[in-house]
């Protein structure tokens, strides 16, 4: 492996770090955020209670296998590989670290959405919002109702594919792309700007390495401030939701980003466009700490090891 910004090692690092992120705190935050965005009249405690009712502690990991793992394993690699390359070009062009982070995050986020995230995000949201079981009343008095188990994740994927084709399993991909571009442009831009602010505050030279705590603080700030685009996330969830709607619902049959925005605003007002923002702050902080701070730490460790190996070859 090479320590070049285009090194294939960045693909492996991004994939592993992203898998760690989603398997620890990432998916529980994702489940709560998605529930609130799809069920906009619920409060956070309602989301926690209903998630527990759907499957106990395992309910907080709905959609993890296989969709979140597939999504994280691929998108983490794409983000770290692409963003690292763009940040390096920006640095060589004399741009600030914050500008480089913003550009790297935007390009990396767009690449994530169109290369890997559309299908996985759609099916992951479907797992969180669709009906998981149903009971059919018995026609015989005194007999218990029959419990019908839902299709598994892959069976459900095949059902949607047969019914709606590629559009059905890729709903909301443009909303996903806008979300990812603004997500990572904000997270990485704010994180790099905070890193520079910490260096200035401590009188450190430009570009010097920060210690672990400072890196984590900078990433946490970037992750928290990156939730300003929450309306895009709520629109994305509504477009991909499999939630059963009451008769007479005003929800448009064919959803576009604009029609979905109008529907959410009509039904829930401005507040509806920010439902789920609290768990999303937690998700944004944890994801940015993992993909930026932990990613930078591992990249530096790998590059240092490669330099040592190269030096001992001569």
PDB file of C-alpha atoms in Angstrom:
ATOM      1  CA  UNK A   1       0.000   0.000   0.000  1.00  0.00           C
ATOM      2  CA  UNK A   2       1.050   3.560  -0.706  1.00  0.00           C
ATOM      3  CA  UNK A   3       0.661   6.626   1.496  1.00  0.00           C
ATOM      4  CA  UNK A   4      -0.701   8.537  -1.518  1.00  0.00           C
ATOM      5  CA  UNK A   5      -4.105  10.223  -1.019  1.00  0.00           C
ATOM      6  CA  UNK A   6      -5.405   7.778  -3.652  1.00  0.00           C
ATOM      7  CA  UNK A   7      -4.038   4.789  -1.755  1.00  0.00           C
ATOM      8  CA  UNK A   8      -6.261   1.732  -1.704  1.00  0.00           C
ATOM      9  CA  UNK A   9      -5.530   1.559   2.023  1.00  0.00           C
ATOM     10  CA  UNK A  10      -7.990   4.465   2.427  1.00  0.00           C
ATOM     11  CA  UNK A  11     -10.718   2.251   0.968  1.00  0.00           C
ATOM     12  CA  UNK A  12     -10.075  -0.443   3.576  1.00  0.00           C
ATOM     13  CA  UNK A  13      -9.765   2.065   6.432  1.00  0.00           C
ATOM     14  CA  UNK A  14     -12.981   3.845   5.465  1.00  0.00           C
ATOM     15  CA  UNK A  15     -14.883   0.578   5.207  1.00  0.00           C
ATOM     16  CA  UNK A  16     -13.706  -0.767   8.572  1.00  0.00           C
ATOM     17  CA  UNK A  17     -14.218   2.513  10.443  1.00  0.00           C
ATOM     18  CA  UNK A  18     -17.710   2.914   8.999  1.00  0.00           C
ATOM     19  CA  UNK A  19     -18.664  -0.664   9.912  1.00  0.00           C
ATOM     20  CA  UNK A  20     -17.471  -0.004  13.465  1.00  0.00           C
ATOM     21  CA  UNK A  21     -19.519   3.210  13.616  1.00  0.00           C
ATOM     22  CA  UNK A  22     -22.814   1.702  12.473  1.00  0.00           C
ATOM     23  CA  UNK A  23     -22.488  -1.484  14.536  1.00  0.00           C
ATOM     24  CA  UNK A  24     -21.908   0.418  17.790  1.00  0.00           C
ATOM     25  CA  UNK A  25     -24.004   3.565  18.306  1.00  0.00           C
ATOM     26  CA  UNK A  26     -24.743   4.446  14.689  1.00  0.00           C
ATOM     27  CA  UNK A  27     -27.701   2.171  13.986  1.00  0.00           C
ATOM     28  CA  UNK A  28     -29.611   2.856  17.245  1.00  0.00           C
ATOM     29  CA  UNK A  29     -29.418   6.604  16.523  1.00  0.00           C
ATOM     30  CA  UNK A  30     -30.447   5.894  12.912  1.00  0.00           C
ATOM     31  CA  UNK A  31     -33.476   3.857  13.996  1.00  0.00           C
ATOM     32  CA  UNK A  32     -34.732   6.543  16.403  1.00  0.00           C
ATOM     33  CA  UNK A  33     -34.110   9.347  13.910  1.00  0.00           C
ATOM     34  CA  UNK A  34     -35.923   7.474  11.140  1.00  0.00           C
ATOM     35  CA  UNK A  35     -38.854   6.577  13.386  1.00  0.00           C
ATOM     36  CA  UNK A  36     -39.373  10.214  14.400  1.00  0.00           C
ATOM     37  CA  UNK A  37     -39.008  11.480  10.840  1.00  0.00           C
ATOM     38  CA  UNK A  38     -41.620   8.963   9.636  1.00  0.00           C
ATOM     39  CA  UNK A  39     -43.942   9.290  12.664  1.00  0.00           C
ATOM     40  CA  UNK A  40     -43.838  13.015  13.208  1.00  0.00           C
ATOM     41  CA  UNK A  41     -46.439  13.092  15.983  1.00  0.00           C
ATOM     42  CA  UNK A  42     -44.294  10.852  18.221  1.00  0.00           C
ATOM     43  CA  UNK A  43     -41.834  12.130  20.800  1.00  0.00           C
ATOM     44  CA  UNK A  44     -38.402  10.681  21.486  1.00  0.00           C
ATOM     45  CA  UNK A  45     -39.658   8.599  24.401  1.00  0.00           C
ATOM     46  CA  UNK A  46     -42.446   7.245  22.140  1.00  0.00           C
ATOM     47  CA  UNK A  47     -39.847   6.242  19.561  1.00  0.00           C
ATOM     48  CA  UNK A  48     -37.778   4.439  22.205  1.00  0.00           C
ATOM     49  CA  UNK A  49     -40.847   2.659  23.632  1.00  0.00           C
ATOM     50  CA  UNK A  50     -42.197   1.573  20.240  1.00  0.00           C
ATOM     51  CA  UNK A  51     -38.768   0.414  19.099  1.00  0.00           C
ATOM     52  CA  UNK A  52     -38.482  -1.762  22.202  1.00  0.00           C
ATOM     53  CA  UNK A  53     -41.982  -3.121  21.535  1.00  0.00           C
ATOM     54  CA  UNK A  54     -40.982  -4.050  17.973  1.00  0.00           C
ATOM     55  CA  UNK A  55     -38.059  -6.205  19.029  1.00  0.00           C
ATOM     56  CA  UNK A  56     -36.533  -5.395  22.394  1.00  0.00           C
ATOM     57  CA  UNK A  57     -32.911  -4.242  22.246  1.00  0.00           C
ATOM     58  CA  UNK A  58     -32.629  -5.895  18.835  1.00  0.00           C
ATOM     59  CA  UNK A  59     -35.212  -3.387  17.648  1.00  0.00           C
ATOM     60  CA  UNK A  60     -32.546  -0.681  17.776  1.00  0.00           C
ATOM     61  CA  UNK A  61     -30.588  -2.619  15.155  1.00  0.00           C
ATOM     62  CA  UNK A  62     -33.391  -3.036  12.586  1.00  0.00           C
ATOM     63  CA  UNK A  63     -31.954  -2.782   9.096  1.00  0.00           C
ATOM     64  CA  UNK A  64     -28.379  -3.398  10.278  1.00  0.00           C
ATOM     65  CA  UNK A  65     -28.070  -6.766   8.518  1.00  0.00           C
ATOM     66  CA  UNK A  66     -27.575  -6.714   5.617  1.00  0.00           C
ATOM     67  CA  UNK A  67     -28.466  -3.189   4.478  1.00  0.00           C
ATOM     68  CA  UNK A  68     -26.608  -0.989   6.985  1.00  0.00           C
ATOM     69  CA  UNK A  69     -23.524  -3.236   6.829  1.00  0.00           C
ATOM     70  CA  UNK A  70     -23.515  -3.198   3.025  1.00  0.00           C
ATOM     71  CA  UNK A  71     -24.112   0.556   2.993  1.00  0.00           C
ATOM     72  CA  UNK A  72     -21.476   1.343   5.615  1.00  0.00           C
ATOM     73  CA  UNK A  73     -18.859  -1.012   4.224  1.00  0.00           C
ATOM     74  CA  UNK A  74     -19.130   0.595   0.789  1.00  0.00           C
ATOM     75  CA  UNK A  75     -19.919   4.235   1.581  1.00  0.00           C
ATOM     76  CA  UNK A  76     -17.263   4.568   4.269  1.00  0.00           C
ATOM     77  CA  UNK A  77     -14.669   3.406   1.764  1.00  0.00           C
ATOM     78  CA  UNK A  78     -15.989   5.752  -0.928  1.00  0.00           C
ATOM     79  CA  UNK A  79     -16.102   8.755   1.421  1.00  0.00           C
ATOM     80  CA  UNK A  80     -12.629   8.382   2.909  1.00  0.00           C
ATOM     81  CA  UNK A  81     -11.022   7.599  -0.462  1.00  0.00           C
ATOM     82  CA  UNK A  82     -12.722  10.467  -2.325  1.00  0.00           C
ATOM     83  CA  UNK A  83     -12.593  13.085   0.426  1.00  0.00           C
ATOM     84  CA  UNK A  84      -8.913  12.405   1.150  1.00  0.00           C
ATOM     85  CA  UNK A  85      -8.047  12.866  -2.525  1.00  0.00           C
ATOM     86  CA  UNK A  86     -10.052  16.109  -2.835  1.00  0.00           C
ATOM     87  CA  UNK A  87      -8.639  17.527   0.417  1.00  0.00           C
ATOM     88  CA  UNK A  88      -5.115  16.807  -0.831  1.00  0.00           C
ATOM     89  CA  UNK A  89      -5.779  18.657  -4.111  1.00  0.00           C
ATOM     90  CA  UNK A  90      -7.294  21.580  -2.188  1.00  0.00           C
ATOM     91  CA  UNK A  91      -4.254  21.725   0.113  1.00  0.00           C
ATOM     92  CA  UNK A  92      -1.843  21.746  -2.844  1.00  0.00           C
ATOM     93  CA  UNK A  93      -3.885  24.594  -4.391  1.00  0.00           C
ATOM     94  CA  UNK A  94      -3.348  26.651  -1.238  1.00  0.00           C
ATOM     95  CA  UNK A  95      -6.947  26.467   0.024  1.00  0.00           C
ATOM     96  CA  UNK A  96      -7.707  26.463   3.744  1.00  0.00           C
ATOM     97  CA  UNK A  97      -8.290  23.237   5.640  1.00  0.00           C
ATOM     98  CA  UNK A  98     -11.945  24.213   6.172  1.00  0.00           C
ATOM     99  CA  UNK A  99     -12.478  24.783   2.435  1.00  0.00           C
ATOM    100  CA  UNK A 100     -10.717  21.517   1.629  1.00  0.00           C
ATOM    101  CA  UNK A 101     -12.906  19.687   4.137  1.00  0.00           C
ATOM    102  CA  UNK A 102     -16.053  21.265   2.692  1.00  0.00           C
ATOM    103  CA  UNK A 103     -15.124  20.321  -0.889  1.00  0.00           C
ATOM    104  CA  UNK A 104     -13.951  16.838   0.088  1.00  0.00           C
ATOM    105  CA  UNK A 105     -17.135  16.192   2.055  1.00  0.00           C
ATOM    106  CA  UNK A 106     -19.403  17.419  -0.759  1.00  0.00           C
ATOM    107  CA  UNK A 107     -17.724  15.327  -3.455  1.00  0.00           C
ATOM    108  CA  UNK A 108     -17.428  12.306  -1.171  1.00  0.00           C
ATOM    109  CA  UNK A 109     -21.081  12.590  -0.118  1.00  0.00           C
ATOM    110  CA  UNK A 110     -22.324  12.758  -3.704  1.00  0.00           C
ATOM    111  CA  UNK A 111     -20.171   9.755  -4.646  1.00  0.00           C
ATOM    112  CA  UNK A 112     -21.591   7.828  -1.675  1.00  0.00           C
ATOM    113  CA  UNK A 113     -25.196   8.461  -2.657  1.00  0.00           C
ATOM    114  CA  UNK A 114     -25.057   7.611  -6.339  1.00  0.00           C
ATOM    115  CA  UNK A 115     -22.551   4.753  -6.162  1.00  0.00           C
ATOM    116  CA  UNK A 116     -23.848   2.866  -3.136  1.00  0.00           C
ATOM    117  CA  UNK A 117     -26.363   4.492  -0.801  1.00  0.00           C
ATOM    118  CA  UNK A 118     -29.596   4.731  -2.792  1.00  0.00           C
ATOM    119  CA  UNK A 119     -30.699   1.114  -2.599  1.00  0.00           C
ATOM    120  CA  UNK A 120     -29.308   0.418   0.878  1.00  0.00           C
ATOM    121  CA  UNK A 121     -30.813   3.546   2.428  1.00  0.00           C
ATOM    122  CA  UNK A 122     -34.188   2.843   0.837  1.00  0.00           C
ATOM    123  CA  UNK A 123     -34.306  -0.765   2.054  1.00  0.00           C
ATOM    124  CA  UNK A 124     -32.942   0.147   5.498  1.00  0.00           C
ATOM    125  CA  UNK A 125     -35.696   2.740   5.915  1.00  0.00           C
ATOM    126  CA  UNK A 126     -38.258   0.187   4.745  1.00  0.00           C
ATOM    127  CA  UNK A 127     -37.084  -2.249   7.440  1.00  0.00           C
ATOM    128  CA  UNK A 128     -37.500   0.409  10.131  1.00  0.00           C
ATOM    129  CA  UNK A 129     -40.920   1.685   8.996  1.00  0.00           C
ATOM    130  CA  UNK A 130     -42.763  -1.281   7.421  1.00  0.00           C
ATOM    131  CA  UNK A 131     -45.311  -3.436   9.206  1.00  0.00           C
ATOM    132  CA  UNK A 132     -43.363  -6.255  10.868  1.00  0.00           C
ATOM    133  CA  UNK A 133     -46.261  -8.579  11.797  1.00  0.00           C
ATOM    134  CA  UNK A 134     -50.026  -8.755  11.489  1.00  0.00           C
ATOM    135  CA  UNK A 135     -52.799 -10.705  13.168  1.00  0.00           C
ATOM    136  CA  UNK A 136     -55.831 -12.069  11.319  1.00  0.00           C
ATOM    137  CA  UNK A 137     -58.882 -12.548  13.531  1.00  0.00           C
ATOM    138  CA  UNK A 138     -60.157 -16.114  13.709  1.00  0.00           C
ATOM    139  CA  UNK A 139     -63.531 -16.855  12.126  1.00  0.00           C
ATOM    140  CA  UNK A 140     -64.157 -19.409  14.870  1.00  0.00           C
ATOM    141  CA  UNK A 141     -65.377 -17.947  18.184  1.00  0.00           C
ATOM    142  CA  UNK A 142     -62.947 -18.541  21.020  1.00  0.00           C
ATOM    143  CA  UNK A 143     -60.015 -19.318  18.724  1.00  0.00           C
ATOM    144  CA  UNK A 144     -56.940 -17.061  18.925  1.00  0.00           C
ATOM    145  CA  UNK A 145     -56.043 -14.833  16.022  1.00  0.00           C
ATOM    146  CA  UNK A 146     -53.342 -16.017  13.629  1.00  0.00           C
ATOM    147  CA  UNK A 147     -49.986 -14.238  13.605  1.00  0.00           C
ATOM    148  CA  UNK A 148     -48.542 -13.708  10.143  1.00  0.00           C
ATOM    149  CA  UNK A 149     -44.803 -13.216  10.050  1.00  0.00           C
ATOM    150  CA  UNK A 150     -43.463 -10.625   7.616  1.00  0.00           C
ATOM    151  CA  UNK A 151     -41.072 -11.360   4.787  1.00  0.00           C
ATOM    152  CA  UNK A 152     -37.369 -11.265   5.685  1.00  0.00           C
ATOM    153  CA  UNK A 153     -35.125  -8.421   4.434  1.00  0.00           C
ATOM    154  CA  UNK A 154     -34.047 -10.183   1.244  1.00  0.00           C
ATOM    155  CA  UNK A 155     -37.522 -11.564   0.528  1.00  0.00           C
ATOM    156  CA  UNK A 156     -38.936  -8.072   0.946  1.00  0.00           C
ATOM    157  CA  UNK A 157     -36.273  -6.698  -1.420  1.00  0.00           C
ATOM    158  CA  UNK A 158     -37.388  -9.199  -4.078  1.00  0.00           C
ATOM    159  CA  UNK A 159     -41.047  -8.255  -3.501  1.00  0.00           C
ATOM    160  CA  UNK A 160     -40.329  -4.543  -4.041  1.00  0.00           C
ATOM    161  CA  UNK A 161     -38.135  -5.296  -7.065  1.00  0.00           C
ATOM    162  CA  UNK A 162     -40.892  -7.374  -8.724  1.00  0.00           C
ATOM    163  CA  UNK A 163     -43.527  -4.747  -7.990  1.00  0.00           C
ATOM    164  CA  UNK A 164     -41.695  -1.489  -8.698  1.00  0.00           C
ATOM    165  CA  UNK A 165     -38.349  -2.375 -10.292  1.00  0.00           C
ATOM    166  CA  UNK A 166     -35.213  -0.271  -9.886  1.00  0.00           C
ATOM    167  CA  UNK A 167     -37.232   2.836  -9.001  1.00  0.00           C
ATOM    168  CA  UNK A 168     -38.877   1.039  -6.105  1.00  0.00           C
ATOM    169  CA  UNK A 169     -35.610   0.037  -4.463  1.00  0.00           C
ATOM    170  CA  UNK A 170     -33.957   3.362  -5.194  1.00  0.00           C
ATOM    171  CA  UNK A 171     -36.636   5.820  -4.049  1.00  0.00           C
ATOM    172  CA  UNK A 172     -35.404   9.169  -2.859  1.00  0.00           C
ATOM    173  CA  UNK A 173     -31.871   8.804  -4.224  1.00  0.00           C
ATOM    174  CA  UNK A 174     -31.701  12.492  -5.207  1.00  0.00           C
ATOM    175  CA  UNK A 175     -32.745  13.492  -1.695  1.00  0.00           C
ATOM    176  CA  UNK A 176     -30.082  11.118  -0.370  1.00  0.00           C
ATOM    177  CA  UNK A 177     -27.470  12.745  -2.614  1.00  0.00           C
ATOM    178  CA  UNK A 178     -28.361  16.272  -1.473  1.00  0.00           C
ATOM    179  CA  UNK A 179     -28.366  15.104   2.132  1.00  0.00           C
ATOM    180  CA  UNK A 180     -24.969  13.411   1.830  1.00  0.00           C
ATOM    181  CA  UNK A 181     -23.352  16.314   0.007  1.00  0.00           C
ATOM    182  CA  UNK A 182     -24.530  18.841   2.599  1.00  0.00           C
ATOM    183  CA  UNK A 183     -23.932  16.364   5.460  1.00  0.00           C
ATOM    184  CA  UNK A 184     -20.280  15.740   4.795  1.00  0.00           C
ATOM    185  CA  UNK A 185     -19.486  19.190   3.408  1.00  0.00           C
ATOM    186  CA  UNK A 186     -20.774  20.602   6.711  1.00  0.00           C
ATOM    187  CA  UNK A 187     -19.306  17.948   8.999  1.00  0.00           C
ATOM    188  CA  UNK A 188     -15.840  17.955   7.470  1.00  0.00           C
ATOM    189  CA  UNK A 189     -15.785  21.703   6.805  1.00  0.00           C
ATOM    190  CA  UNK A 190     -16.820  22.572  10.370  1.00  0.00           C
ATOM    191  CA  UNK A 191     -14.504  19.915  11.816  1.00  0.00           C
ATOM    192  CA  UNK A 192     -11.445  21.199   9.903  1.00  0.00           C
ATOM    193  CA  UNK A 193     -12.329  24.815  10.776  1.00  0.00           C
ATOM    194  CA  UNK A 194     -12.584  23.862  14.459  1.00  0.00           C
ATOM    195  CA  UNK A 195      -9.216  22.082  14.252  1.00  0.00           C
ATOM    196  CA  UNK A 196      -7.648  25.294  12.904  1.00  0.00           C
ATOM    197  CA  UNK A 197      -9.351  27.321  15.637  1.00  0.00           C
ATOM    198  CA  UNK A 198      -7.914  25.001  18.307  1.00  0.00           C
ATOM    199  CA  UNK A 199      -4.418  25.339  16.802  1.00  0.00           C
ATOM    200  CA  UNK A 200      -4.704  29.145  16.783  1.00  0.00           C
ATOM    201  CA  UNK A 201      -6.006  29.185  20.362  1.00  0.00           C
ATOM    202  CA  UNK A 202      -3.080  27.041  21.529  1.00  0.00           C
ATOM    203  CA  UNK A 203      -0.509  28.907  19.418  1.00  0.00           C
ATOM    204  CA  UNK A 204       0.293  25.798  17.377  1.00  0.00           C
ATOM    205  CA  UNK A 205       1.774  25.993  13.846  1.00  0.00           C
ATOM    206  CA  UNK A 206      -0.631  25.660  10.941  1.00  0.00           C
ATOM    207  CA  UNK A 207      -1.152  22.015   9.946  1.00  0.00           C
ATOM    208  CA  UNK A 208       0.428  20.611  13.114  1.00  0.00           C
ATOM    209  CA  UNK A 209      -1.070  17.452  14.603  1.00  0.00           C
ATOM    210  CA  UNK A 210      -3.660  17.745  17.341  1.00  0.00           C
ATOM    211  CA  UNK A 211      -3.932  15.338  20.226  1.00  0.00           C
ATOM    212  CA  UNK A 212      -6.779  12.834  20.383  1.00  0.00           C
ATOM    213  CA  UNK A 213      -9.068  14.871  22.630  1.00  0.00           C
ATOM    214  CA  UNK A 214      -8.806  17.959  20.408  1.00  0.00           C
ATOM    215  CA  UNK A 215      -9.532  15.892  17.284  1.00  0.00           C
ATOM    216  CA  UNK A 216     -12.607  14.370  18.935  1.00  0.00           C
ATOM    217  CA  UNK A 217     -13.853  17.803  20.058  1.00  0.00           C
ATOM    218  CA  UNK A 218     -13.428  19.205  16.540  1.00  0.00           C
ATOM    219  CA  UNK A 219     -15.261  16.240  15.000  1.00  0.00           C
ATOM    220  CA  UNK A 220     -18.064  16.494  17.564  1.00  0.00           C
ATOM    221  CA  UNK A 221     -18.551  20.175  16.706  1.00  0.00           C
ATOM    222  CA  UNK A 222     -18.631  19.335  12.987  1.00  0.00           C
ATOM    223  CA  UNK A 223     -21.117  16.516  13.512  1.00  0.00           C
ATOM    224  CA  UNK A 224     -23.446  18.598  15.691  1.00  0.00           C
ATOM    225  CA  UNK A 225     -23.466  21.633  13.375  1.00  0.00           C
ATOM    226  CA  UNK A 226     -24.044  19.425  10.343  1.00  0.00           C
ATOM    227  CA  UNK A 227     -27.684  18.754  11.269  1.00  0.00           C
ATOM    228  CA  UNK A 228     -28.873  22.085   9.818  1.00  0.00           C
ATOM    229  CA  UNK A 229     -30.083  20.171   6.735  1.00  0.00           C
ATOM    230  CA  UNK A 230     -32.568  18.051   8.720  1.00  0.00           C
ATOM    231  CA  UNK A 231     -35.481  18.898   6.357  1.00  0.00           C
ATOM    232  CA  UNK A 232     -33.684  16.991   3.573  1.00  0.00           C
ATOM    233  CA  UNK A 233     -33.468  13.963   5.848  1.00  0.00           C
ATOM    234  CA  UNK A 234     -37.161  14.108   6.802  1.00  0.00           C
ATOM    235  CA  UNK A 235     -38.085  14.413   3.107  1.00  0.00           C
ATOM    236  CA  UNK A 236     -35.856  11.432   2.288  1.00  0.00           C
ATOM    237  CA  UNK A 237     -37.413   9.293   5.019  1.00  0.00           C
ATOM    238  CA  UNK A 238     -40.971  10.178   3.950  1.00  0.00           C
ATOM    239  CA  UNK A 239     -40.199   9.290   0.325  1.00  0.00           C
ATOM    240  CA  UNK A 240     -38.798   5.900   1.355  1.00  0.00           C
ATOM    241  CA  UNK A 241     -41.195   5.129   4.220  1.00  0.00           C
ATOM    242  CA  UNK A 242     -43.333   1.983   4.168  1.00  0.00           C
ATOM    243  CA  UNK A 243     -45.518   3.187   7.060  1.00  0.00           C
ATOM    244  CA  UNK A 244     -49.200   2.272   6.744  1.00  0.00           C
ATOM    245  CA  UNK A 245     -51.305   5.385   6.222  1.00  0.00           C
ATOM    246  CA  UNK A 246     -54.903   5.950   7.361  1.00  0.00           C
ATOM    247  CA  UNK A 247     -57.727   6.042   4.831  1.00  0.00           C
ATOM    248  CA  UNK A 248     -58.099   9.439   3.234  1.00  0.00           C
ATOM    249  CA  UNK A 249     -54.467  10.404   3.744  1.00  0.00           C
ATOM    250  CA  UNK A 250     -53.379  13.464   1.757  1.00  0.00           C
ATOM    251  CA  UNK A 251     -49.995  11.915   1.001  1.00  0.00           C
ATOM    252  CA  UNK A 252     -49.300  12.198  -2.761  1.00  0.00           C
ATOM    253  CA  UNK A 253     -49.252   8.931  -4.690  1.00  0.00           C
ATOM    254  CA  UNK A 254     -46.139   9.893  -6.650  1.00  0.00           C
ATOM    255  CA  UNK A 255     -43.652  11.612  -4.393  1.00  0.00           C
ATOM    256  CA  UNK A 256     -41.080  14.128  -5.568  1.00  0.00           C
ATOM    257  CA  UNK A 257     -38.884  16.181  -3.267  1.00  0.00           C
ATOM    258  CA  UNK A 258     -41.124  19.229  -3.745  1.00  0.00           C
ATOM    259  CA  UNK A 259     -44.444  17.400  -3.284  1.00  0.00           C
ATOM    260  CA  UNK A 260     -43.072  15.633  -0.209  1.00  0.00           C
ATOM    261  CA  UNK A 261     -41.906  18.949   1.258  1.00  0.00           C
ATOM    262  CA  UNK A 262     -45.370  20.459   0.709  1.00  0.00           C
ATOM    263  CA  UNK A 263     -47.078  17.412   2.247  1.00  0.00           C
ATOM    264  CA  UNK A 264     -44.909  17.421   5.389  1.00  0.00           C
ATOM    265  CA  UNK A 265     -45.323  21.182   5.850  1.00  0.00           C
ATOM    266  CA  UNK A 266     -49.104  20.938   5.410  1.00  0.00           C
ATOM    267  CA  UNK A 267     -49.401  18.047   7.859  1.00  0.00           C
ATOM    268  CA  UNK A 268     -46.888  19.079  10.532  1.00  0.00           C
ATOM    269  CA  UNK A 269     -45.651  22.603   9.818  1.00  0.00           C
ATOM    270  CA  UNK A 270     -42.037  23.722  10.180  1.00  0.00           C
ATOM    271  CA  UNK A 271     -41.534  21.494  13.227  1.00  0.00           C
ATOM    272  CA  UNK A 272     -42.320  18.453  11.096  1.00  0.00           C
ATOM    273  CA  UNK A 273     -39.288  19.160   8.941  1.00  0.00           C
ATOM    274  CA  UNK A 274     -37.036  18.875  11.990  1.00  0.00           C
ATOM    275  CA  UNK A 275     -38.487  15.748  13.602  1.00  0.00           C
ATOM    276  CA  UNK A 276     -35.729  13.407  14.734  1.00  0.00           C
ATOM    277  CA  UNK A 277     -33.106  16.137  15.025  1.00  0.00           C
ATOM    278  CA  UNK A 278     -32.068  15.096  18.569  1.00  0.00           C
ATOM    279  CA  UNK A 279     -30.990  11.519  17.726  1.00  0.00           C
ATOM    280  CA  UNK A 280     -29.534  12.859  14.479  1.00  0.00           C
ATOM    281  CA  UNK A 281     -27.231  15.146  16.460  1.00  0.00           C
ATOM    282  CA  UNK A 282     -26.024  12.059  18.334  1.00  0.00           C
ATOM    283  CA  UNK A 283     -25.630  10.191  15.061  1.00  0.00           C
ATOM    284  CA  UNK A 284     -23.800  13.082  13.395  1.00  0.00           C
ATOM    285  CA  UNK A 285     -21.377  13.487  16.291  1.00  0.00           C
ATOM    286  CA  UNK A 286     -20.591   9.776  16.515  1.00  0.00           C
ATOM    287  CA  UNK A 287     -20.284   9.327  12.750  1.00  0.00           C
ATOM    288  CA  UNK A 288     -17.986  12.345  12.356  1.00  0.00           C
ATOM    289  CA  UNK A 289     -15.810  11.278  15.299  1.00  0.00           C
ATOM    290  CA  UNK A 290     -15.409   7.863  13.662  1.00  0.00           C
ATOM    291  CA  UNK A 291     -14.985   8.901  10.018  1.00  0.00           C
ATOM    292  CA  UNK A 292     -12.882  12.026  10.632  1.00  0.00           C
ATOM    293  CA  UNK A 293     -10.988  11.635  13.937  1.00  0.00           C
ATOM    294  CA  UNK A 294     -10.633   7.851  13.992  1.00  0.00           C
ATOM    295  CA  UNK A 295     -10.140   7.776  10.222  1.00  0.00           C
ATOM    296  CA  UNK A 296      -7.354  10.386  10.399  1.00  0.00           C
ATOM    297  CA  UNK A 297      -5.692   8.527  13.285  1.00  0.00           C
ATOM    298  CA  UNK A 298      -5.661   5.198  11.456  1.00  0.00           C
ATOM    299  CA  UNK A 299      -4.503   6.800   8.181  1.00  0.00           C
ATOM    300  CA  UNK A 300      -1.583   8.440  10.017  1.00  0.00           C
ATOM    301  CA  UNK A 301      -0.710   5.150  11.729  1.00  0.00           C
ATOM    302  CA  UNK A 302      -0.763   3.257   8.412  1.00  0.00           C
ATOM    303  CA  UNK A 303       1.282   5.935   6.635  1.00  0.00           C
ATOM    304  CA  UNK A 304       3.872   5.979   9.450  1.00  0.00           C
ATOM    305  CA  UNK A 305       4.184   2.189   9.307  1.00  0.00           C
ATOM    306  CA  UNK A 306       4.594   2.276   5.517  1.00  0.00           C
ATOM    307  CA  UNK A 307       7.353   4.907   5.794  1.00  0.00           C
ATOM    308  CA  UNK A 308       9.196   2.769   8.330  1.00  0.00           C
ATOM    309  CA  UNK A 309       8.910  -0.316   6.133  1.00  0.00           C
ATOM    310  CA  UNK A 310      10.080   1.652   3.082  1.00  0.00           C
ATOM    311  CA  UNK A 311      13.069   3.073   4.976  1.00  0.00           C
ATOM    312  CA  UNK A 312      14.203  -0.379   6.158  1.00  0.00           C
ATOM    313  CA  UNK A 313      14.192  -1.643   2.540  1.00  0.00           C
ATOM    314  CA  UNK A 314      17.291   0.421   1.743  1.00  0.00           C
TER     315      UNK A 314
END
